[in-house]
Tab-separated table of C-alpha atoms in Angstrom:
chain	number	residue	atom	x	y	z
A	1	UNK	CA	149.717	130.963	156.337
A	2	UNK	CA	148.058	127.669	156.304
A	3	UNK	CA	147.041	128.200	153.262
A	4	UNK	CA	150.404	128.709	151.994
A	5	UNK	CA	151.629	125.404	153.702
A	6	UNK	CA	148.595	123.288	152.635
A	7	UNK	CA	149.694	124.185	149.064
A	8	UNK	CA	153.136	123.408	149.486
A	9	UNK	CA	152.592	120.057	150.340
A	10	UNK	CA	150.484	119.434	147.690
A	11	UNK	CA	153.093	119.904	145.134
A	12	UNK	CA	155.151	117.599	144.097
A	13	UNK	CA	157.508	116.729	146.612
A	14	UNK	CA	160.796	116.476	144.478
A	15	UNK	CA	159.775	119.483	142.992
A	16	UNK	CA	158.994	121.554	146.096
A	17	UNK	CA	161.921	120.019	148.308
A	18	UNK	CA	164.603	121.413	145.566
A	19	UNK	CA	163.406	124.164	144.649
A	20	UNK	CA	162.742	125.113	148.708
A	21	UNK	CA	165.955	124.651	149.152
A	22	UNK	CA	167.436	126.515	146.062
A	23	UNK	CA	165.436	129.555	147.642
A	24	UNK	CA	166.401	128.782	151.454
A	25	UNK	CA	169.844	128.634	150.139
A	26	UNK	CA	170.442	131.420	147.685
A	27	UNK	CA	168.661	133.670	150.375
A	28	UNK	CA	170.971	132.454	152.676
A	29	UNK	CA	174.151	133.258	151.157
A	30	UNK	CA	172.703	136.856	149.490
A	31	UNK	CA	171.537	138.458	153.065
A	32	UNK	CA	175.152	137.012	154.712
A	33	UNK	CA	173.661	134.221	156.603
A	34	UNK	CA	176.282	131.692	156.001
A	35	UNK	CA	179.364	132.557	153.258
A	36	UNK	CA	179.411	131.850	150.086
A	37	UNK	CA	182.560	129.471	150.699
A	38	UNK	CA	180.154	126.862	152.030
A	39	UNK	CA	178.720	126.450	148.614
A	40	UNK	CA	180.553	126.303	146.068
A	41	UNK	CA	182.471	123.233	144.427
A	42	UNK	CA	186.152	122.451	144.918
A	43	UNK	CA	187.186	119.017	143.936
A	44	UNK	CA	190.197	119.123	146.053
A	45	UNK	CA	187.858	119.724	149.545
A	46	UNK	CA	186.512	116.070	148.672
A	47	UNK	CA	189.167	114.548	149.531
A	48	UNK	CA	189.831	116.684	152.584
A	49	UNK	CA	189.758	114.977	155.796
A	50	UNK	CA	186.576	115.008	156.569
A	51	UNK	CA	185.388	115.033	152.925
A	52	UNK	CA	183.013	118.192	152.406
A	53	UNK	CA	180.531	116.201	150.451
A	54	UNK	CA	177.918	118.325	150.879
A	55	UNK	CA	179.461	120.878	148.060
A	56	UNK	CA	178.391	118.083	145.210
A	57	UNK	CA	174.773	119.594	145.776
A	58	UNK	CA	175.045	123.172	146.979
A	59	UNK	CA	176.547	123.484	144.026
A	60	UNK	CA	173.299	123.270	142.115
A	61	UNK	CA	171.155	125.359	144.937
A	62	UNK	CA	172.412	128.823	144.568
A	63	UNK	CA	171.014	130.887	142.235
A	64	UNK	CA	171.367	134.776	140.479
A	65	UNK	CA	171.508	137.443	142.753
A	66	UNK	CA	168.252	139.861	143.040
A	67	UNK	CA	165.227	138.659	140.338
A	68	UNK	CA	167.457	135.717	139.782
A	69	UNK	CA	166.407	134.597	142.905
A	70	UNK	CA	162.992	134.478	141.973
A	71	UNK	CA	163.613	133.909	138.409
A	72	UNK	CA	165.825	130.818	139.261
A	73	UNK	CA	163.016	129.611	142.057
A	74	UNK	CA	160.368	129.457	139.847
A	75	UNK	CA	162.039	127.655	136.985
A	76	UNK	CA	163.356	124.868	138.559
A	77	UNK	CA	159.929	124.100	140.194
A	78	UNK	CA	158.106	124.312	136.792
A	79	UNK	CA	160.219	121.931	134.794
A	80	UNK	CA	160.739	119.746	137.678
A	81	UNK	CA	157.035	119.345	139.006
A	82	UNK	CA	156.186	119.012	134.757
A	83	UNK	CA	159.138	115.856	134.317
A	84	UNK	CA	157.644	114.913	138.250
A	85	UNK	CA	154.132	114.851	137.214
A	86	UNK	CA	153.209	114.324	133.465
A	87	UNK	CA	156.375	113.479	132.009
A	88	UNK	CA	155.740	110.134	130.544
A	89	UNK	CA	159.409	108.507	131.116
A	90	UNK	CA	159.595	109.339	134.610
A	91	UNK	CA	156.466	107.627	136.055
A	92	UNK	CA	158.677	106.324	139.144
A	93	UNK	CA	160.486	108.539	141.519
A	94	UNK	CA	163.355	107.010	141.409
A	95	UNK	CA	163.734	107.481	137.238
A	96	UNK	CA	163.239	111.247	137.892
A	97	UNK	CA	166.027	110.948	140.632
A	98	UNK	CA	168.425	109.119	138.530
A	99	UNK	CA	168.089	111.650	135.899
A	100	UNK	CA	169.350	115.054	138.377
A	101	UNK	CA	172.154	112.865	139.421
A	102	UNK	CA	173.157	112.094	136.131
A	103	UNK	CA	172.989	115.788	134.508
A	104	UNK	CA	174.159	116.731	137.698
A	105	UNK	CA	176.960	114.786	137.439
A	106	UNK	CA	177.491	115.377	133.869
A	107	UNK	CA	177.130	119.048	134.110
A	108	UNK	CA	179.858	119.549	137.000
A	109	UNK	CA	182.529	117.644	134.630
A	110	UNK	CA	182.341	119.644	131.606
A	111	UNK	CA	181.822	122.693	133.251
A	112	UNK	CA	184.996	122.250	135.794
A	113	UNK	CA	186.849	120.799	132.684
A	114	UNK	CA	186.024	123.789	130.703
A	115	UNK	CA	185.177	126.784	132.513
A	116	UNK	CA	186.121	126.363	136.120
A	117	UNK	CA	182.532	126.991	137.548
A	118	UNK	CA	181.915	126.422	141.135
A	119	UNK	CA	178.171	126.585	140.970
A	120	UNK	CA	175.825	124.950	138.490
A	121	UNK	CA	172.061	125.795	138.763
A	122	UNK	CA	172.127	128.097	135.492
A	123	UNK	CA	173.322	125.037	133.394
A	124	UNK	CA	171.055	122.346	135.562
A	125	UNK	CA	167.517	124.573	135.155
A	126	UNK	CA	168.165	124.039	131.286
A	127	UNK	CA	168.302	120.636	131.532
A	128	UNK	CA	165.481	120.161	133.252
A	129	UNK	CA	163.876	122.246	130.217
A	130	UNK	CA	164.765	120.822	127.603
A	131	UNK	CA	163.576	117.413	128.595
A	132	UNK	CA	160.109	118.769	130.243
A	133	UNK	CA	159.423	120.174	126.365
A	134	UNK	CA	161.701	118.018	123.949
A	135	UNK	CA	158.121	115.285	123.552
A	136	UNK	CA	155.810	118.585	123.966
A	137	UNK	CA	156.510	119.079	120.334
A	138	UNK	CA	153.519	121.053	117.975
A	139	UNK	CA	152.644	122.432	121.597
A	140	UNK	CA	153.082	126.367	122.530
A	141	UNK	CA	154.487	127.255	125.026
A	142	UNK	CA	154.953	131.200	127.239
A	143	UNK	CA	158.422	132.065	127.529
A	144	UNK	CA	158.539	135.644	129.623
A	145	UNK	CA	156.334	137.706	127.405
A	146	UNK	CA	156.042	135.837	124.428
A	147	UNK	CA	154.805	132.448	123.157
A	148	UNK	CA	156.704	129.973	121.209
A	149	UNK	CA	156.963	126.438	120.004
A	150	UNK	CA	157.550	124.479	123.315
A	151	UNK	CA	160.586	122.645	122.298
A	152	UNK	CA	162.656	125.846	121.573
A	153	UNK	CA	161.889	126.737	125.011
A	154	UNK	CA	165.870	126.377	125.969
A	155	UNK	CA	166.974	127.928	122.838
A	156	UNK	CA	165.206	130.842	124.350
A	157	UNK	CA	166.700	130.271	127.729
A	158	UNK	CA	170.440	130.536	125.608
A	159	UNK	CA	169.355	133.960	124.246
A	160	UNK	CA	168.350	135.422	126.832
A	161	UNK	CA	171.233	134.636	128.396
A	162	UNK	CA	173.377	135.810	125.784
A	163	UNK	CA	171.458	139.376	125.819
A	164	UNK	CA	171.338	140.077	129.952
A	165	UNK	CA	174.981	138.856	130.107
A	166	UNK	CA	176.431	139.785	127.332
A	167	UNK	CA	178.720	136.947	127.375
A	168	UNK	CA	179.346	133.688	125.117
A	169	UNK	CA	181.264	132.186	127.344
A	170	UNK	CA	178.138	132.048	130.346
A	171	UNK	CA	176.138	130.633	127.055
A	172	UNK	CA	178.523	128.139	126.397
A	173	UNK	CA	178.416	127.225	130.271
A	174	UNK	CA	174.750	127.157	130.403
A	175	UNK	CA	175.034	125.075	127.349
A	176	UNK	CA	176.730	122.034	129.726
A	177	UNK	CA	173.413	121.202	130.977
A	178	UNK	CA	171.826	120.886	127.371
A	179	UNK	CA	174.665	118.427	126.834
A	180	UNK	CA	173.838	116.528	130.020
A	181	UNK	CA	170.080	115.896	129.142
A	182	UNK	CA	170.501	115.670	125.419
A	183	UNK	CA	173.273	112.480	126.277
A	184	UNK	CA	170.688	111.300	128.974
A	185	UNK	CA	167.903	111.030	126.031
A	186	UNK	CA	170.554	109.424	123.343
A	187	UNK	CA	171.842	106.843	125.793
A	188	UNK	CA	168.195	105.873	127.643
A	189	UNK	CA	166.329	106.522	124.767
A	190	UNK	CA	167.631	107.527	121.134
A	191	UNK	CA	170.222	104.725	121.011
A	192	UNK	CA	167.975	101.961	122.348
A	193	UNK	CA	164.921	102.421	120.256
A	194	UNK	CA	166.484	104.209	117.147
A	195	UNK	CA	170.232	102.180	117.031
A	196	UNK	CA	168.868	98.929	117.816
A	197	UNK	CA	171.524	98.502	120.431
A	198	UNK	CA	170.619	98.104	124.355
A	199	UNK	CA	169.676	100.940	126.873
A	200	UNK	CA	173.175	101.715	127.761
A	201	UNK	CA	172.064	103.395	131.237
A	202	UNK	CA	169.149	102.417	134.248
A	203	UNK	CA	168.307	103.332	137.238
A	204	UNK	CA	170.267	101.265	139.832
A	205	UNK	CA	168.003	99.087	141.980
A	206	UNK	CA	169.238	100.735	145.293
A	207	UNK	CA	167.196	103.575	144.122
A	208	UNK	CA	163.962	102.312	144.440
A	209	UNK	CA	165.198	101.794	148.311
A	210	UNK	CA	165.687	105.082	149.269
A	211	UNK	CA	162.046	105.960	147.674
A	212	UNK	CA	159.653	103.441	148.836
A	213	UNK	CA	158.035	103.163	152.048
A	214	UNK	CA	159.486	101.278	155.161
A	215	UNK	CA	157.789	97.944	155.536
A	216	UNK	CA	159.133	97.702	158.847
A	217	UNK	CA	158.843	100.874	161.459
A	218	UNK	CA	160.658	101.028	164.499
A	219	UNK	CA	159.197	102.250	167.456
A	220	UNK	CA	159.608	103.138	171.004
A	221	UNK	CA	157.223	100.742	172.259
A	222	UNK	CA	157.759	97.979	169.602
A	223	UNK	CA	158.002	97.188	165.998
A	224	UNK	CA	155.575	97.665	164.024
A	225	UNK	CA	155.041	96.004	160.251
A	226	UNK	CA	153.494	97.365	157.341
A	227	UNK	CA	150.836	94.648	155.180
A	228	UNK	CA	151.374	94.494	151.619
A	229	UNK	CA	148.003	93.860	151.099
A	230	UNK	CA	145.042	94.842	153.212
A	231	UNK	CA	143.549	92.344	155.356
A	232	UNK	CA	140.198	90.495	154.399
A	233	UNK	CA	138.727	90.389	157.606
A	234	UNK	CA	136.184	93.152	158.952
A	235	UNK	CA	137.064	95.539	161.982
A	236	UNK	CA	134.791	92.878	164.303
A	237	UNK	CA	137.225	90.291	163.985
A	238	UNK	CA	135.708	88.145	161.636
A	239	UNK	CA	138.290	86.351	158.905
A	240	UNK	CA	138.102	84.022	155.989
A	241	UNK	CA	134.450	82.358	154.498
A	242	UNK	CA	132.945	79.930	156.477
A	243	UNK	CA	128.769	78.299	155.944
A	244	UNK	CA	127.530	80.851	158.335
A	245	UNK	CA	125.655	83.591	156.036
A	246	UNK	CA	127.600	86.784	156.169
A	247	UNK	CA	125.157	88.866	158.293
A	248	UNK	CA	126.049	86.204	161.576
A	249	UNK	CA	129.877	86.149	160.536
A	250	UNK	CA	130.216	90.082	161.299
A	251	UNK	CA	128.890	89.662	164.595
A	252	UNK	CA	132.025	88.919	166.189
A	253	UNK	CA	133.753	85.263	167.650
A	254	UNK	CA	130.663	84.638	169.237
A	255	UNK	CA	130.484	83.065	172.997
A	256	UNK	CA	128.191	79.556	174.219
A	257	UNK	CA	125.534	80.134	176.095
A	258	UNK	CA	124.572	78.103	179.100
């Protein structure tokens, strides 16, 4: 067991928070822990009093039934820990964070507009792989049991759809969250360094808040303040340069004799 924990908190931790609770919650709502009415979007129940904000992410947390729940699981940790980890545009947590929100956002427009679906994940785990493998290009990559050039990875995701549903309209759906990234790219990206026009979209500055560290931690017994930079002085107490020859600095204040 502690092995199992030790490696959880070694992942990435957007990666392994999400896609924790994407399991917690799919299990959840398959083995009748809490109802499935809890979940799902309703733009109406936002402006309820109280609001039931919580629905703009369950939405994207509930998964397939049966292997989808392991199916679902696993892809949204591998395409999130690969744009978390090595993805070279999202270097900063907050970048990475900006992007869900946006697809997220994106993705529950079009596909409310168009198809009246209350839950999202499907359409969301494409996004997330088509931008993990769009600059993986001449790479291969495994796709179930067969191995193919990484940036048709959510082509394949499309198909497969198409042949376990049986359904255009679930591949249209699905097809809301290749939208979402794709406009992400063109309007951070494509536009900016292609169009010679101006990076139409950043991160906000508040975002970099809710990521970093607390300088300042609050305590029971007293406040207590984080350095930005270590201090130069040794654990004896001794600070700063001085003509004493380091070996007599590190021997503490020092006290007259007689």
């Amino acid at each position: 067991m502690s092995d199992i924990t030790d490696a959880y908190w070694r992942a990435p931790p957007l990666a392994r928070t999400f896609s924790a609770a994407v399991l917690v919650t799919s299990l959840s709502v398959y083995f009748g822990l809490f109802p499935y009415r809890w979940i799902f979007f309703d733009y109406t129940l936002l402006f309820k009093f109280p609001p039931e904000l919580w629905r703009l992410l369950t939405s994207f947390l509930l998964t397939g039934p049966q292997l989808g729940i392991i199916m679902d699981t696993y892809f949204v940790y591998q395409y999130l820990s690969q744009l978390e980890t090595s993805h070279p545009r999202f270097n900063r947590t907050e970048d990475l964070l900006f992007y869900m929100i946006f697809c997220g956002s994106v993705i529950t427009i079009l596909a409310q507009s168009f198809f009246r679906r209350m839950v999202f994940l499907h359409a969301f785990v494409l996004s997330l792989a088509y931008t993990a493998t769009q600059d993986a290009r001449g790479q291969k990559a495994g796709f179930f049991f067969f191995t193919v050039p990484a940036q048709l990875i959510p082509v394949c995701m499309l198909g497969a759809t198409l042949l376990m549903s049986g359904s255009l309209e679930e591949v249209l759906f699905q097809a809301t969250g290749l939208i979402a990234a794709h406009l992400y790219d063109f309007l951070t990206r494509l536009y900016p360094e292609f169009g010679g026009g101006r990076q139409l979209i950043s991160t906000p500055a508040f975002f970099s808040r809710l990521v970093q560290t607390p300088q300042v931690m609050q305590r029971g017994y007293g406040t207590a303040i984080r350095p930005n930079q270590p201090s130069s002085g040794s654990s004896t107490g001794a600070q700063g340069s001085g003509p004493l020859p380091d070996s007599w600095r590190t021997r503490g204040t020092g006290h007259r004799l007689g």
